[in-house]
mmCIF file of C-alpha atoms in Angstrom:
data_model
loop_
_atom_site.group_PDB
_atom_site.id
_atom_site.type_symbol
_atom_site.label_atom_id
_atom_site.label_comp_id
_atom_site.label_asym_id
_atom_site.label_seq_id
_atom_site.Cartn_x
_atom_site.Cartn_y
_atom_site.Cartn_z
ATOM 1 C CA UNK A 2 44.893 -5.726 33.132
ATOM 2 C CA UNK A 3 41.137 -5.381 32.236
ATOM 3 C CA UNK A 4 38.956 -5.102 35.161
ATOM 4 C CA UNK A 5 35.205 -6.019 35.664
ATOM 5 C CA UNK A 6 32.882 -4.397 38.188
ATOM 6 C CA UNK A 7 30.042 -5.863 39.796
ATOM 7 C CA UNK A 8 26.973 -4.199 41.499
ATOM 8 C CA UNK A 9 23.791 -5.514 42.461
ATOM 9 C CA UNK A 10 21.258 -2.786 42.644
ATOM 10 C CA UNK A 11 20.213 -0.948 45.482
ATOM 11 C CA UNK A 12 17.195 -1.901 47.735
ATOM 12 C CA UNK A 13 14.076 -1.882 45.791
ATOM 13 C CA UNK A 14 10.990 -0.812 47.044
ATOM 14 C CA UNK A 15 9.727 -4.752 46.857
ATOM 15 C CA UNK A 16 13.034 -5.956 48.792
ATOM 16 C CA UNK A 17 11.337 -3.329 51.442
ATOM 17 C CA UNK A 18 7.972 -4.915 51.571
ATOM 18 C CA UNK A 19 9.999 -8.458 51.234
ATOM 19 C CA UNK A 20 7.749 -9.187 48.169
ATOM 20 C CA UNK A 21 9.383 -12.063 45.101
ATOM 21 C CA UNK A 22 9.930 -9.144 42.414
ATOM 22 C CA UNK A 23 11.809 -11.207 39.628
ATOM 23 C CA UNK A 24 10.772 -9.595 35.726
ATOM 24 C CA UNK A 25 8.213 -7.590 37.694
ATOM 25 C CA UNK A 26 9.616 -3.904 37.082
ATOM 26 C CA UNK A 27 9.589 -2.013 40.290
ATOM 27 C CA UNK A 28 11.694 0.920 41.828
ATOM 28 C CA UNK A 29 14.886 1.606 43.943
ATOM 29 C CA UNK A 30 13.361 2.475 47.730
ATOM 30 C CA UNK A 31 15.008 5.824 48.990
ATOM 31 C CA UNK A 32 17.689 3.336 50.645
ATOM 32 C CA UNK A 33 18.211 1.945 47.225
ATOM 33 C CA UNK A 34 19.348 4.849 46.020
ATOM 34 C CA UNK A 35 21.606 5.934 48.994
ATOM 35 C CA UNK A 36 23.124 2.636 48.495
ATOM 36 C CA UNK A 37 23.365 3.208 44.712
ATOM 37 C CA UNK A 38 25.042 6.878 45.384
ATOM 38 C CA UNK A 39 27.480 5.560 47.984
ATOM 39 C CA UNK A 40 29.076 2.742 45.345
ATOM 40 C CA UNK A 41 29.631 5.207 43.234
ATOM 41 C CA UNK A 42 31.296 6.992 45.931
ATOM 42 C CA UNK A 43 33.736 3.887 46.463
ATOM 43 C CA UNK A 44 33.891 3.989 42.781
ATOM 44 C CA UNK A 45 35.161 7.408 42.240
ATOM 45 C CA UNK A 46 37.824 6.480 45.149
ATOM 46 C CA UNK A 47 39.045 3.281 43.320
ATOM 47 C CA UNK A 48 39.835 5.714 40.200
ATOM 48 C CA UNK A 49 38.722 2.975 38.071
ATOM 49 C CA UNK A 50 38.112 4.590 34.670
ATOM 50 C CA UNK A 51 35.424 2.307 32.498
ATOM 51 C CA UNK A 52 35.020 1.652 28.992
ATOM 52 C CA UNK A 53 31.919 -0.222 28.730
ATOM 53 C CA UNK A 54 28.603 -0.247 30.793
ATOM 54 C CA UNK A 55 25.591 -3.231 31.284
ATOM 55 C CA UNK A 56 22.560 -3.528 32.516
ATOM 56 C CA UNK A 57 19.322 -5.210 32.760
ATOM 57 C CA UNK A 58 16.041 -3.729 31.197
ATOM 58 C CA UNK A 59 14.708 -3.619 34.772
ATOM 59 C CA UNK A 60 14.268 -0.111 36.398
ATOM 60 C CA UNK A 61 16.282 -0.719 39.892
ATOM 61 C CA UNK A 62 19.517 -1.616 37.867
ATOM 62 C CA UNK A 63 19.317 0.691 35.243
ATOM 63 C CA UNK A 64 19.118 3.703 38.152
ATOM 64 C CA UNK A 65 21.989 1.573 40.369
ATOM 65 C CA UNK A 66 23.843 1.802 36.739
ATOM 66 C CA UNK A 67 23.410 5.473 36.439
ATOM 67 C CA UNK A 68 23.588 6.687 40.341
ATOM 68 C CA UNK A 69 26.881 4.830 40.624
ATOM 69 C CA UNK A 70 28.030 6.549 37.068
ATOM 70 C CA UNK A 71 27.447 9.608 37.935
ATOM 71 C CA UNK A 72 29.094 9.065 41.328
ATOM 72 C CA UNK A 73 32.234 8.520 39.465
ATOM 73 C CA UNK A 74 32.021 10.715 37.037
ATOM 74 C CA UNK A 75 31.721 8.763 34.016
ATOM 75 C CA UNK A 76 27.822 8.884 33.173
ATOM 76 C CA UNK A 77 28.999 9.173 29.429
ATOM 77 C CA UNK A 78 29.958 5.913 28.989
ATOM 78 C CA UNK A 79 28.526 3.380 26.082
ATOM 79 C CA UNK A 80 25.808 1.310 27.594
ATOM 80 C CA UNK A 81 24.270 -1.561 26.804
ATOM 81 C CA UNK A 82 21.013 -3.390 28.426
ATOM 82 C CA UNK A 83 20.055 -6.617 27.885
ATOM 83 C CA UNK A 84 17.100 -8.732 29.475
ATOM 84 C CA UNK A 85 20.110 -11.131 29.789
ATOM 85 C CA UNK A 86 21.208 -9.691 32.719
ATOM 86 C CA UNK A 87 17.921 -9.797 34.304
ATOM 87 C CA UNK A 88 16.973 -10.880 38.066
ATOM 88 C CA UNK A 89 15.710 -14.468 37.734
ATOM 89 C CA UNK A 90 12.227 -14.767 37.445
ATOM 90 C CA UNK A 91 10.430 -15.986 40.072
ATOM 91 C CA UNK A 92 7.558 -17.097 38.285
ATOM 92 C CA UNK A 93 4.210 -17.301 39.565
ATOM 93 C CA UNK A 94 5.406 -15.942 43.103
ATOM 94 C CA UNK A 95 5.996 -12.748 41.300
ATOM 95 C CA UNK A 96 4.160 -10.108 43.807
ATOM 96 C CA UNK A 97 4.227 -12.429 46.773
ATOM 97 C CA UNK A 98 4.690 -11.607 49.961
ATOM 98 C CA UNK A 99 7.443 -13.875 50.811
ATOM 99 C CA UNK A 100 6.468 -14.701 54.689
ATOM 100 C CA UNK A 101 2.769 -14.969 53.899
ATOM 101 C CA UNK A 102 4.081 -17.298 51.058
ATOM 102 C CA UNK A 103 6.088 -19.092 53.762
ATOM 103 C CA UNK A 104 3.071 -19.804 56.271
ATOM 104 C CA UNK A 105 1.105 -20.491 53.309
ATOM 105 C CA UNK A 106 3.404 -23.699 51.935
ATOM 106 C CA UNK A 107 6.084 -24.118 54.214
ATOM 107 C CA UNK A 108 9.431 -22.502 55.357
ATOM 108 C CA UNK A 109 11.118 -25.403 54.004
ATOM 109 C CA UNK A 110 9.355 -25.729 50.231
ATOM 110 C CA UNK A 111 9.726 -21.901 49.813
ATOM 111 C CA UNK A 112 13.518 -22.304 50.817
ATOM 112 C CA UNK A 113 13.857 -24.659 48.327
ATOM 113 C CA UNK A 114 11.901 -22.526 45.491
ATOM 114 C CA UNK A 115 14.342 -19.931 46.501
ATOM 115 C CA UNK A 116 17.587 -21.736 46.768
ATOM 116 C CA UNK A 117 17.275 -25.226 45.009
ATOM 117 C CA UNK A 118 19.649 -24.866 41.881
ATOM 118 C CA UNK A 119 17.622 -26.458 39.542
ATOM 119 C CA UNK A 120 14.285 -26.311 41.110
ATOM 120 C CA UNK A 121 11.905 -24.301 39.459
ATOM 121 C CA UNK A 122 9.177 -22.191 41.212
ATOM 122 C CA UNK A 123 5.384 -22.597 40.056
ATOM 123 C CA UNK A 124 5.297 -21.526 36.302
ATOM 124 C CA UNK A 125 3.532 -18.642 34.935
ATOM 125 C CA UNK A 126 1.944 -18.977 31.571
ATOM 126 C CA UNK A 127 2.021 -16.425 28.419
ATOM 127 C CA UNK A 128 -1.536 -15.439 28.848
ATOM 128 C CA UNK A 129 -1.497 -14.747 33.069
ATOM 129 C CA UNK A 130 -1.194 -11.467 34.358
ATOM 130 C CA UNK A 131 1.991 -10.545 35.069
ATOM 131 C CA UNK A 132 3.363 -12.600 32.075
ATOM 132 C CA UNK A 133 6.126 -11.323 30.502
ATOM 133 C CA UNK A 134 5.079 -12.419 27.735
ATOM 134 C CA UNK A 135 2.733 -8.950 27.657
ATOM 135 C CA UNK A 136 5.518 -6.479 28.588
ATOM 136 C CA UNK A 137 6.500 -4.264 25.342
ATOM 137 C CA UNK A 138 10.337 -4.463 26.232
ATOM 138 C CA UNK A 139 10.308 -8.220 25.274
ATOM 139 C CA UNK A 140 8.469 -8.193 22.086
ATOM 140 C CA UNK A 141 11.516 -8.863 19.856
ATOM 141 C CA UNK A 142 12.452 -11.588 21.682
ATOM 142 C CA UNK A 143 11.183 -15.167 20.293
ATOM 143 C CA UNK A 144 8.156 -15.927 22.812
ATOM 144 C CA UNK A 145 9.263 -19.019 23.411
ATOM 145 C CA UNK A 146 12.206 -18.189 25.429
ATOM 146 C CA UNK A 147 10.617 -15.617 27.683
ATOM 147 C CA UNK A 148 10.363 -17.599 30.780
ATOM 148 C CA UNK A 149 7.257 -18.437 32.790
ATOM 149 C CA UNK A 150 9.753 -18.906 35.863
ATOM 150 C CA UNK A 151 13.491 -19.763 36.538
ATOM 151 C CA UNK A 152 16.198 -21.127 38.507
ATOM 152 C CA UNK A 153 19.296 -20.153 38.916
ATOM 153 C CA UNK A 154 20.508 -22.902 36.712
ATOM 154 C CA UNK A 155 18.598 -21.948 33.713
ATOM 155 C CA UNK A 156 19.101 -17.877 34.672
ATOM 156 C CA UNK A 157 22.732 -18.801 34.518
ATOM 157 C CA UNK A 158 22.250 -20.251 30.919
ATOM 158 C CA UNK A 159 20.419 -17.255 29.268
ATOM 159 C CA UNK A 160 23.603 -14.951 31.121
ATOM 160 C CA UNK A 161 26.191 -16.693 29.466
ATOM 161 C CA UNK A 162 25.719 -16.237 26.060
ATOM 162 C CA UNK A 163 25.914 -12.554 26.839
ATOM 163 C CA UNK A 164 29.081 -13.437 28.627
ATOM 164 C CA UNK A 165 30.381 -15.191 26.070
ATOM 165 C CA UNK A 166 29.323 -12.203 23.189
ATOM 166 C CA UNK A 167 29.664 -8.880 25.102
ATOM 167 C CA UNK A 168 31.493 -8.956 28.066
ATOM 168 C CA UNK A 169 34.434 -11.717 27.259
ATOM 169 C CA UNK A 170 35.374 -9.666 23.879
ATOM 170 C CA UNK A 171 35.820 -6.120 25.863
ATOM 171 C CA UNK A 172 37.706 -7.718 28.865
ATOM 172 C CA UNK A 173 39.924 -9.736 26.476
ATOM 173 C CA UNK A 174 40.716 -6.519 24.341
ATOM 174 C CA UNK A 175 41.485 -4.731 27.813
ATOM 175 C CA UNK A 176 38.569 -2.624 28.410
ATOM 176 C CA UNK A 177 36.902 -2.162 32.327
ATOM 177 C CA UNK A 178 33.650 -3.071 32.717
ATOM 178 C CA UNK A 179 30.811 -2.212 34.603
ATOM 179 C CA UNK A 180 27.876 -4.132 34.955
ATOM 180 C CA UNK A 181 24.613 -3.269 37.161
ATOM 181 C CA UNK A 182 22.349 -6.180 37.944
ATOM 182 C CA UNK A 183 20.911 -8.696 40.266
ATOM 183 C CA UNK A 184 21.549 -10.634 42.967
ATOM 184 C CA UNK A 185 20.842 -13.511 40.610
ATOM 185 C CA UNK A 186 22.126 -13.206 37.574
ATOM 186 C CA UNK A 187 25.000 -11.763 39.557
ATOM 187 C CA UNK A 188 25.413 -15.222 41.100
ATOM 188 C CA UNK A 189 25.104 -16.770 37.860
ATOM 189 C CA UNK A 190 27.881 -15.072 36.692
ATOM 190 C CA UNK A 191 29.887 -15.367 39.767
ATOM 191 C CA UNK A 192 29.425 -19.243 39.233
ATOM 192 C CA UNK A 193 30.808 -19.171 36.179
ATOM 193 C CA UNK A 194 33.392 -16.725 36.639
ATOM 194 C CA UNK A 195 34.760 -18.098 39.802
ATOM 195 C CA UNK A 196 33.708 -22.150 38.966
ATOM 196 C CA UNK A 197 32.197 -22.704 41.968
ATOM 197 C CA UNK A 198 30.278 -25.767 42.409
ATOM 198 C CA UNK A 199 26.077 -26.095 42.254
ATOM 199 C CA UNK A 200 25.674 -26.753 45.905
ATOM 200 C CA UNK A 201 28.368 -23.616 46.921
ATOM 201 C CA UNK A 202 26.785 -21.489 45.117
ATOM 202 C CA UNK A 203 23.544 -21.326 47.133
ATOM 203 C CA UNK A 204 25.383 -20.242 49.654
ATOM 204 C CA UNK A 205 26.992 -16.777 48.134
ATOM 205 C CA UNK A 206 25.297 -13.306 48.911
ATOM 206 C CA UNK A 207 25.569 -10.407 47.042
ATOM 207 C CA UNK A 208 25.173 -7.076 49.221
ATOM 208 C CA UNK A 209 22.901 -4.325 47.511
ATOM 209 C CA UNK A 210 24.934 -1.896 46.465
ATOM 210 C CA UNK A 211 28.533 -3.030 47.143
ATOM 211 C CA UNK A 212 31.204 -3.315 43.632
ATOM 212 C CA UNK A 213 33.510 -6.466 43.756
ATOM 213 C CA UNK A 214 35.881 -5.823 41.463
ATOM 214 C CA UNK A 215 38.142 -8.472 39.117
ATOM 215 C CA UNK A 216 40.938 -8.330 37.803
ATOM 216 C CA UNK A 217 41.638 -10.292 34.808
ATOM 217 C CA UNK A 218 44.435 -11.190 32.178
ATOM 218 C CA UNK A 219 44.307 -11.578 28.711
ATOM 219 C CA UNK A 220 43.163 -15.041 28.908
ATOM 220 C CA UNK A 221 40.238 -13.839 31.286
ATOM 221 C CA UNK A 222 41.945 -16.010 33.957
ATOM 222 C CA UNK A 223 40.831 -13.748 37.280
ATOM 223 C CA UNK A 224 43.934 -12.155 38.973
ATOM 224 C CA UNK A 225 42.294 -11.264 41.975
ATOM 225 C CA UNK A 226 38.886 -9.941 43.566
ATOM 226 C CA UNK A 227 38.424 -7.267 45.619
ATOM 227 C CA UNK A 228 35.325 -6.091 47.532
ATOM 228 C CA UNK A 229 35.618 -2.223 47.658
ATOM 229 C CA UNK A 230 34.106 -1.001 50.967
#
């Protein structure tokens, strides 16, 4: 039975300073990396052995990836990254504090940027700073799907195609995945994997640095989930 693992990446140093990070490419915090270290800790103890690794192209999962790898043992891997798997951009709130951003607008109109499903947050555009549309990683990609912000219902959109490409194939064929994202895209994927509905799905938190592990058969029907802790 072919097995996905989950892990949203470690505290980054803008969860620390409780700034909207989104595309913007920042690093694990010291805690981030502790927390990285210790799932692959719980990792090595599961004796899960993996065939196939994601990732974002974002910094704090790609070291989550490779701290909780090398936990276990099993660095060598393949890997893949994809900008798929990305945290949801935040759009122009990028780099915001988000208290100040709170007092500024309104507990209740941040909340909703933050939460709404299909809200989206104020839009950057391809020539502000900060734009994506600038950053070297994304300059094979068609500029007119590089976001100027997201929700979670259009994050969960650009994640399933790589679902539906990558990560359905190996689990159907039997191989155990790994993948090292966001808390987002995470969700988005939990949505889909688990069919929950658009309002319960606001509700669902992903810990930093915990693995919830699936189990799935053949006809990636899920088995069962378990939260190693």
């Amino acid at each position: 039975m072919a097995k996905l693992v989950l892990i949203r990446h470690g505290q980054s140093a803008w969860n620390l300073s409780n700034q909207f990070t989104g595309w913007v490419d920042v690093d694990l915090s010291e805690k981030g990396v502790e927390e990285a270290q210790h799932a692959g800790e719980l990792l090595k103890q599961s004796g899960i052995e993996f065939d196939q690794a994601y990732t974002s192209v974002l910094t704090r999962a790609i070291k989550t990836l490779h701290y909780a790898l090398e936990g276990c043992g099993q660095l060598w891997i393949p890997e893949m990254k994809s900008w798929r798997l990305n945290e949801r951009h935040y759009g122009a709130l990028q780099g915001l504090n988000k208290k100040e951003t709170a007092d500024k607008y309104g507990a209740e109109q941040v909340h909703i940027w933050r939460r709404s499903y299909d809200v989206l947050p104020p839009l950057l555009k391809a020539t502000d700073e900060g734009s994506a549309a600038k950053d070297r990683r994304y300059a094979d990609l068609d500029p007119r799907i590089i976001p100027g912000g997201e929700n979670l219902k259009v994050t969960l959109e650009r994640v399933i195609p790589f679902w539906e490409d990558h990560i359905a194939p190996d689990l159907i064929a039997g191989k155990n995945v790994i993948i090292a994202a966001h808390g987002n895209s995470l969700r988005a994927l939990t949505k889909y994997i688990e069919n929950i509905s658009d309002a319960d799905i606001m509700n669902l938190e992903m810990a930093t640095g915990e693995p919830v592990v699936y189990d799935f058969n053949k006809h990636l029907e899920v088995q069962s989930k378990t939260k190693l802790d």
